[in-house]
Amino acid sequence: MDFAEAQKEALGCRKCGLCNTRTRVVFGDGPLNAGVFVVGEAPGFNEDRDGKPFGGASGMLLDRLLLSVGLSREEAYLTTLVKCKTPEGRSPKPAEINACRPYLLAQLDAIDPKVVVAMGDLASRALTGRKESASRIRGRAIPLDGRYVFPTLSLQRALYTPADRALLVSDFSRLPELLAAERPTTYETLNVPRVGGLAEAEREPLQPGLW
Ligand code: SF4
Protein backbone atom coordinates (compact mmCIF):
# COMPACT_ATOMS: atom_id res chain seq x y z
CA MET A 1 0.00 0.00 0.00
CA ASP A 2 1.49 3.36 -0.94
CA PHE A 3 1.15 6.55 1.06
CA ALA A 4 -1.84 7.97 -0.84
CA GLU A 5 -3.71 4.66 -0.64
CA ALA A 6 -2.95 4.38 3.06
CA GLN A 7 -4.16 7.89 3.76
CA LYS A 8 -7.34 7.41 1.75
CA GLU A 9 -8.12 4.08 3.39
CA ALA A 10 -7.31 5.31 6.91
CA LEU A 11 -9.67 8.26 6.63
CA GLY A 12 -12.59 5.85 6.35
CA CYS A 13 -11.08 2.99 8.31
CA ARG A 14 -13.17 0.75 10.54
CA LYS A 15 -10.62 -2.02 11.08
CA CYS A 16 -10.68 -1.76 14.86
CA GLY A 17 -13.04 -0.60 17.56
CA LEU A 18 -11.40 2.80 17.84
CA CYS A 19 -13.46 3.86 14.84
CA ASN A 20 -16.31 4.19 17.32
CA THR A 21 -14.51 6.58 19.65
CA ARG A 22 -12.93 8.96 17.16
CA THR A 23 -14.33 12.14 15.74
CA ARG A 24 -11.60 12.43 13.12
CA VAL A 25 -8.90 10.10 11.91
CA VAL A 26 -5.52 11.69 12.65
CA PHE A 27 -3.34 10.20 9.96
CA GLY A 28 -0.19 12.30 10.33
CA ASP A 29 1.28 15.65 9.42
CA GLY A 30 4.51 16.84 7.88
CA PRO A 31 6.62 16.86 4.74
CA LEU A 32 7.21 13.63 2.84
CA ASN A 33 10.95 14.34 2.77
CA ALA A 34 11.30 14.79 6.54
CA GLY A 35 14.49 13.49 8.10
CA VAL A 36 12.83 13.10 11.51
CA PHE A 37 9.71 11.00 12.01
CA VAL A 38 8.06 11.30 15.44
CA VAL A 39 5.69 8.58 16.65
CA GLY A 40 3.44 8.92 19.68
CA GLU A 41 0.82 6.53 21.04
CA ALA A 42 -2.56 7.78 19.94
CA PRO A 43 -4.44 10.99 19.21
CA GLY A 44 -5.93 12.67 22.27
CA PHE A 45 -8.80 15.09 22.72
CA ASN A 46 -7.18 18.02 20.92
CA GLU A 47 -5.89 15.93 18.06
CA ASP A 48 -9.25 14.22 17.59
CA ARG A 49 -10.93 17.63 17.43
CA ASP A 50 -8.40 19.22 15.08
CA GLY A 51 -7.39 16.23 12.95
CA LYS A 52 -3.68 16.92 13.55
CA PRO A 53 -1.19 15.03 15.71
CA PHE A 54 0.56 16.42 18.77
CA GLY A 55 -1.73 19.29 19.73
CA GLY A 56 -2.35 20.91 23.10
CA ALA A 57 0.28 21.07 25.82
CA SER A 58 2.08 17.95 24.53
CA GLY A 59 2.38 19.51 21.10
CA MET A 60 3.77 22.72 22.56
CA LEU A 61 6.37 20.73 24.45
CA LEU A 62 7.28 18.84 21.28
CA ASP A 63 7.60 22.13 19.39
CA ARG A 64 10.00 23.41 22.05
CA LEU A 65 12.04 20.22 21.95
CA LEU A 66 12.35 20.40 18.18
CA LEU A 67 13.22 24.09 18.29
CA SER A 68 15.92 23.36 20.86
CA VAL A 69 17.78 21.49 18.12
CA GLY A 70 16.97 23.94 15.37
CA LEU A 71 14.02 22.11 13.87
CA SER A 72 10.54 23.45 13.35
CA ARG A 73 7.43 21.30 13.53
CA GLU A 74 7.07 21.76 9.77
CA GLU A 75 10.36 19.94 9.20
CA ALA A 76 9.33 16.74 11.00
CA TYR A 77 6.71 14.16 10.11
CA LEU A 78 4.44 13.56 13.10
CA THR A 79 2.13 10.61 13.64
CA THR A 80 0.95 8.02 16.15
CA LEU A 81 0.81 4.23 16.43
CA VAL A 82 -2.96 4.30 16.05
CA LYS A 83 -4.73 6.97 14.09
CA CYS A 84 -7.90 7.17 16.17
CA LYS A 85 -8.51 8.44 19.70
CA THR A 86 -8.85 5.81 22.39
CA PRO A 87 -11.72 5.84 24.92
CA GLU A 88 -10.87 8.14 27.85
CA GLY A 89 -7.28 8.41 26.70
CA ARG A 90 -6.34 4.83 27.55
CA SER A 91 -3.33 3.28 25.87
CA PRO A 92 -4.04 1.51 22.59
CA LYS A 93 -4.31 -2.29 22.80
CA PRO A 94 -1.99 -4.59 20.87
CA ALA A 95 -4.78 -5.61 18.47
CA GLU A 96 -5.48 -1.95 17.71
CA ILE A 97 -1.81 -1.23 17.10
CA ASN A 98 -1.61 -4.26 14.81
CA ALA A 99 -4.71 -3.22 12.88
CA CYS A 100 -3.26 0.23 12.32
CA ARG A 101 0.32 -0.89 11.58
CA PRO A 102 -0.05 -0.98 7.75
CA TYR A 103 -0.68 2.77 7.78
CA LEU A 104 2.41 3.44 9.86
CA LEU A 105 4.48 1.21 7.58
CA ALA A 106 3.20 3.02 4.49
CA GLN A 107 4.17 6.33 6.09
CA LEU A 108 7.64 5.06 6.96
CA ASP A 109 8.15 3.62 3.48
CA ALA A 110 7.11 6.85 1.78
CA ILE A 111 8.99 9.26 4.01
CA ASP A 112 11.99 7.04 4.63
CA PRO A 113 13.29 9.19 7.50
CA LYS A 114 16.79 8.85 8.85
CA VAL A 115 15.63 9.13 12.47
CA VAL A 116 12.44 7.69 13.97
CA VAL A 117 11.73 9.14 17.42
CA ALA A 118 9.59 6.69 19.39
CA MET A 119 7.87 8.53 22.22
CA GLY A 120 6.95 6.45 25.26
CA ASP A 121 6.86 2.74 26.07
CA LEU A 122 4.37 1.55 23.48
CA ALA A 123 5.94 3.35 20.54
CA SER A 124 9.38 2.28 21.70
CA ARG A 125 8.39 -1.38 21.91
CA ALA A 126 6.44 -1.37 18.66
CA LEU A 127 9.20 0.35 16.69
CA THR A 128 12.28 -1.33 18.14
CA GLY A 129 10.87 -4.82 18.77
CA ARG A 130 12.46 -4.69 22.22
CA LYS A 131 10.57 -5.32 25.40
CA GLU A 132 12.41 -2.89 27.67
CA SER A 133 10.61 0.25 28.77
CA ALA A 134 11.46 3.51 27.07
CA SER A 135 13.10 4.72 30.29
CA ARG A 136 15.57 1.80 30.03
CA ILE A 137 16.60 2.31 26.43
CA ARG A 138 15.88 6.01 25.94
CA GLY A 139 18.53 8.05 24.20
CA ARG A 140 19.95 5.11 22.23
CA ALA A 141 20.06 5.10 18.47
CA ILE A 142 18.99 1.63 17.37
CA PRO A 143 19.79 0.87 13.73
CA LEU A 144 16.88 -0.80 12.02
CA ASP A 145 16.06 -0.98 8.33
CA GLY A 146 18.58 1.69 7.46
CA ARG A 147 17.22 4.13 10.02
CA TYR A 148 17.98 5.11 13.58
CA VAL A 149 15.07 4.29 15.85
CA PHE A 150 15.44 6.54 18.83
CA PRO A 151 13.30 5.71 21.90
CA THR A 152 12.58 8.40 24.41
CA LEU A 153 10.03 9.27 27.08
CA SER A 154 6.43 10.22 26.43
CA LEU A 155 5.51 13.87 26.19
CA GLN A 156 2.50 13.33 28.42
CA ARG A 157 4.62 11.99 31.23
CA ALA A 158 7.16 14.79 30.85
CA LEU A 159 4.46 17.44 31.13
CA TYR A 160 4.04 16.57 34.79
CA THR A 161 7.58 15.58 35.68
CA PRO A 162 10.36 18.14 35.38
CA ALA A 163 13.03 15.45 35.64
CA ASP A 164 11.54 13.71 32.61
CA ARG A 165 11.47 16.97 30.69
CA ALA A 166 15.18 17.36 31.33
CA LEU A 167 15.79 13.84 30.02
CA LEU A 168 13.74 14.59 26.92
CA VAL A 169 15.80 17.72 26.27
CA SER A 170 18.94 15.64 26.68
CA ASP A 171 17.67 12.97 24.27
CA PHE A 172 16.56 15.47 21.64
CA SER A 173 19.97 17.14 21.81
CA ARG A 174 21.31 14.06 20.00
CA LEU A 175 19.09 14.49 16.95
CA PRO A 176 21.46 16.77 15.00
CA GLU A 177 24.26 14.23 15.43
CA LEU A 178 22.04 11.43 14.12
CA LEU A 179 20.72 13.50 11.24
CA ALA A 180 24.28 14.30 10.23
CA ALA A 181 25.43 10.66 10.47
CA GLU A 182 25.46 8.18 7.64
CA ARG A 183 22.48 5.86 7.57
CA PRO A 184 23.21 2.72 9.60
CA THR A 185 24.09 -0.44 7.77
CA THR A 186 24.30 -2.87 10.69
CA TYR A 187 21.90 -4.20 13.26
CA GLU A 188 24.16 -3.46 16.21
CA THR A 189 23.19 -1.01 18.90
CA LEU A 190 25.21 2.15 18.53
CA ASN A 191 25.81 5.20 20.63
CA VAL A 192 24.84 3.86 24.00
CA PRO A 193 25.26 6.65 26.50
CA ARG A 194 25.03 5.87 30.17
CA VAL A 195 22.72 8.51 31.54
CA GLY A 196 21.58 8.88 35.13
CA GLY A 197 23.64 5.95 36.33
CA LEU A 198 21.30 3.36 34.87
CA ALA A 199 22.73 -0.07 34.40
CA GLU A 200 23.22 -1.05 30.81
CA ALA A 201 20.11 -2.73 29.51
CA GLU A 202 20.40 -6.21 28.07
CA ARG A 203 21.03 -6.30 24.36
CA GLU A 204 18.34 -8.53 23.06
CA PRO A 205 17.97 -9.63 19.48
CA LEU A 206 15.73 -7.38 17.47
CA GLN A 207 12.54 -8.75 16.03
CA PRO A 208 12.50 -7.55 12.45
CA GLY A 209 9.26 -9.47 11.98
CA LEU A 210 7.48 -6.61 13.68
CA TRP A 211 8.01 -4.63 10.54
S1 SF4 B 1 -7.08 3.07 14.91
FE1 SF4 B 1 -6.25 2.62 12.86
S2 SF4 B 1 -7.02 0.53 12.39
FE2 SF4 B 1 -8.28 1.35 14.10
S3 SF4 B 1 -10.08 2.29 13.06
FE3 SF4 B 1 -8.52 3.91 13.39
S4 SF4 B 1 -7.36 3.98 11.46
FE4 SF4 B 1 -8.47 2.02 11.50
Coordinates of C-alpha atoms and ligand atoms in Angstrom, one line a residue:
M1 CA 0.0 0.0 0.0
D2 CA 1.5 3.4 -0.9
F3 CA 1.1 6.5 1.1
A4 CA -1.8 8.0 -0.8
E5 CA -3.7 4.7 -0.6
A6 CA -2.9 4.4 3.1
Q7 CA -4.2 7.9 3.8
K8 CA -7.3 7.4 1.8
E9 CA -8.1 4.1 3.4
A10 CA -7.3 5.3 6.9
L11 CA -9.7 8.3 6.6
G12 CA -12.6 5.8 6.3
C13 CA -11.1 3.0 8.3
R14 CA -13.2 0.7 10.5
K15 CA -10.6 -2.0 11.1
C16 CA -10.7 -1.8 14.9
G17 CA -13.0 -0.6 17.6
L18 CA -11.4 2.8 17.8
C19 CA -13.5 3.9 14.8
N20 CA -16.3 4.2 17.3
T21 CA -14.5 6.6 19.7
R22 CA -12.9 9.0 17.2
T23 CA -14.3 12.1 15.7
R24 CA -11.6 12.4 13.1
V25 CA -8.9 10.1 11.9
V26 CA -5.5 11.7 12.6
F27 CA -3.3 10.2 10.0
G28 CA -0.2 12.3 10.3
D29 CA 1.3 15.6 9.4
G30 CA 4.5 16.8 7.9
P31 CA 6.6 16.9 4.7
L32 CA 7.2 13.6 2.8
N33 CA 11.0 14.3 2.8
A34 CA 11.3 14.8 6.5
G35 CA 14.5 13.5 8.1
V36 CA 12.8 13.1 11.5
F37 CA 9.7 11.0 12.0
V38 CA 8.1 11.3 15.4
V39 CA 5.7 8.6 16.6
G40 CA 3.4 8.9 19.7
E41 CA 0.8 6.5 21.0
A42 CA -2.6 7.8 19.9
P43 CA -4.4 11.0 19.2
G44 CA -5.9 12.7 22.3
F45 CA -8.8 15.1 22.7
N46 CA -7.2 18.0 20.9
E47 CA -5.9 15.9 18.1
D48 CA -9.3 14.2 17.6
R49 CA -10.9 17.6 17.4
D50 CA -8.4 19.2 15.1
G51 CA -7.4 16.2 13.0
K52 CA -3.7 16.9 13.5
P53 CA -1.2 15.0 15.7
F54 CA 0.6 16.4 18.8
G55 CA -1.7 19.3 19.7
G56 CA -2.3 20.9 23.1
A57 CA 0.3 21.1 25.8
S58 CA 2.1 17.9 24.5
G59 CA 2.4 19.5 21.1
M60 CA 3.8 22.7 22.6
L61 CA 6.4 20.7 24.4
L62 CA 7.3 18.8 21.3
D63 CA 7.6 22.1 19.4
R64 CA 10.0 23.4 22.1
L65 CA 12.0 20.2 22.0
L66 CA 12.3 20.4 18.2
L67 CA 13.2 24.1 18.3
S68 CA 15.9 23.4 20.9
V69 CA 17.8 21.5 18.1
G70 CA 17.0 23.9 15.4
L71 CA 14.0 22.1 13.9
S72 CA 10.5 23.5 13.4
R73 CA 7.4 21.3 13.5
E74 CA 7.1 21.8 9.8
E75 CA 10.4 19.9 9.2
A76 CA 9.3 16.7 11.0
Y77 CA 6.7 14.2 10.1
L78 CA 4.4 13.6 13.1
T79 CA 2.1 10.6 13.6
T80 CA 0.9 8.0 16.1
L81 CA 0.8 4.2 16.4
V82 CA -3.0 4.3 16.0
K83 CA -4.7 7.0 14.1
C84 CA -7.9 7.2 16.2
K85 CA -8.5 8.4 19.7
T86 CA -8.9 5.8 22.4
P87 CA -11.7 5.8 24.9
E88 CA -10.9 8.1 27.8
G89 CA -7.3 8.4 26.7
R90 CA -6.3 4.8 27.6
S91 CA -3.3 3.3 25.9
P92 CA -4.0 1.5 22.6
K93 CA -4.3 -2.3 22.8
P94 CA -2.0 -4.6 20.9
A95 CA -4.8 -5.6 18.5
E96 CA -5.5 -2.0 17.7
I97 CA -1.8 -1.2 17.1
N98 CA -1.6 -4.3 14.8
A99 CA -4.7 -3.2 12.9
C100 CA -3.3 0.2 12.3
R101 CA 0.3 -0.9 11.6
P102 CA -0.1 -1.0 7.8
Y103 CA -0.7 2.8 7.8
L104 CA 2.4 3.4 9.9
L105 CA 4.5 1.2 7.6
A106 CA 3.2 3.0 4.5
Q107 CA 4.2 6.3 6.1
L108 CA 7.6 5.1 7.0
D109 CA 8.1 3.6 3.5
A110 CA 7.1 6.9 1.8
I111 CA 9.0 9.3 4.0
D112 CA 12.0 7.0 4.6
P113 CA 13.3 9.2 7.5
K114 CA 16.8 8.8 8.9
V115 CA 15.6 9.1 12.5
V116 CA 12.4 7.7 14.0
V117 CA 11.7 9.1 17.4
A118 CA 9.6 6.7 19.4
M119 CA 7.9 8.5 22.2
G120 CA 6.9 6.4 25.3
D121 CA 6.9 2.7 26.1
L122 CA 4.4 1.6 23.5
A123 CA 5.9 3.4 20.5
S124 CA 9.4 2.3 21.7
R125 CA 8.4 -1.4 21.9
A126 CA 6.4 -1.4 18.7
L127 CA 9.2 0.3 16.7
T128 CA 12.3 -1.3 18.1
G129 CA 10.9 -4.8 18.8
R130 CA 12.5 -4.7 22.2
K131 CA 10.6 -5.3 25.4
E132 CA 12.4 -2.9 27.7
S133 CA 10.6 0.2 28.8
A134 CA 11.5 3.5 27.1
S135 CA 13.1 4.7 30.3
R136 CA 15.6 1.8 30.0
I137 CA 16.6 2.3 26.4
R138 CA 15.9 6.0 25.9
G139 CA 18.5 8.0 24.2
R140 CA 19.9 5.1 22.2
A141 CA 20.1 5.1 18.5
I142 CA 19.0 1.6 17.4
P143 CA 19.8 0.9 13.7
L144 CA 16.9 -0.8 12.0
D145 CA 16.1 -1.0 8.3
G146 CA 18.6 1.7 7.5
R147 CA 17.2 4.1 10.0
Y148 CA 18.0 5.1 13.6
V149 CA 15.1 4.3 15.8
F150 CA 15.4 6.5 18.8
P151 CA 13.3 5.7 21.9
T152 CA 12.6 8.4 24.4
L153 CA 10.0 9.3 27.1
S154 CA 6.4 10.2 26.4
L155 CA 5.5 13.9 26.2
Q156 CA 2.5 13.3 28.4
R157 CA 4.6 12.0 31.2
A158 CA 7.2 14.8 30.8
L159 CA 4.5 17.4 31.1
Y160 CA 4.0 16.6 34.8
T161 CA 7.6 15.6 35.7
P162 CA 10.4 18.1 35.4
A163 CA 13.0 15.5 35.6
D164 CA 11.5 13.7 32.6
R165 CA 11.5 17.0 30.7
A166 CA 15.2 17.4 31.3
L167 CA 15.8 13.8 30.0
L168 CA 13.7 14.6 26.9
V169 CA 15.8 17.7 26.3
S170 CA 18.9 15.6 26.7
D171 CA 17.7 13.0 24.3
F172 CA 16.6 15.5 21.6
S173 CA 20.0 17.1 21.8
R174 CA 21.3 14.1 20.0
L175 CA 19.1 14.5 16.9
P176 CA 21.5 16.8 15.0
E177 CA 24.3 14.2 15.4
L178 CA 22.0 11.4 14.1
L179 CA 20.7 13.5 11.2
A180 CA 24.3 14.3 10.2
A181 CA 25.4 10.7 10.5
E182 CA 25.5 8.2 7.6
R183 CA 22.5 5.9 7.6
P184 CA 23.2 2.7 9.6
T185 CA 24.1 -0.4 7.8
T186 CA 24.3 -2.9 10.7
Y187 CA 21.9 -4.2 13.3
E188 CA 24.2 -3.5 16.2
T189 CA 23.2 -1.0 18.9
L190 CA 25.2 2.2 18.5
N191 CA 25.8 5.2 20.6
V192 CA 24.8 3.9 24.0
P193 CA 25.3 6.6 26.5
R194 CA 25.0 5.9 30.2
V195 CA 22.7 8.5 31.5
G196 CA 21.6 8.9 35.1
G197 CA 23.6 5.9 36.3
L198 CA 21.3 3.4 34.9
A199 CA 22.7 -0.1 34.4
E200 CA 23.2 -1.1 30.8
A201 CA 20.1 -2.7 29.5
E202 CA 20.4 -6.2 28.1
R203 CA 21.0 -6.3 24.4
E204 CA 18.3 -8.5 23.1
P205 CA 18.0 -9.6 19.5
L206 CA 15.7 -7.4 17.5
Q207 CA 12.5 -8.8 16.0
P208 CA 12.5 -7.6 12.5
G209 CA 9.3 -9.5 12.0
L210 CA 7.5 -6.6 13.7
W211 CA 8.0 -4.6 10.5
Ligands
SF4_1 S1 -7.1 3.1 14.9 FE1 -6.3 2.6 12.9 S2 -7.0 0.5 12.4 FE2 -8.3 1.3 14.1 S3 -10.1 2.3 13.1 FE3 -8.5 3.9 13.4 S4 -7.4 4.0 11.5 FE4 -8.5 2.0 11.5

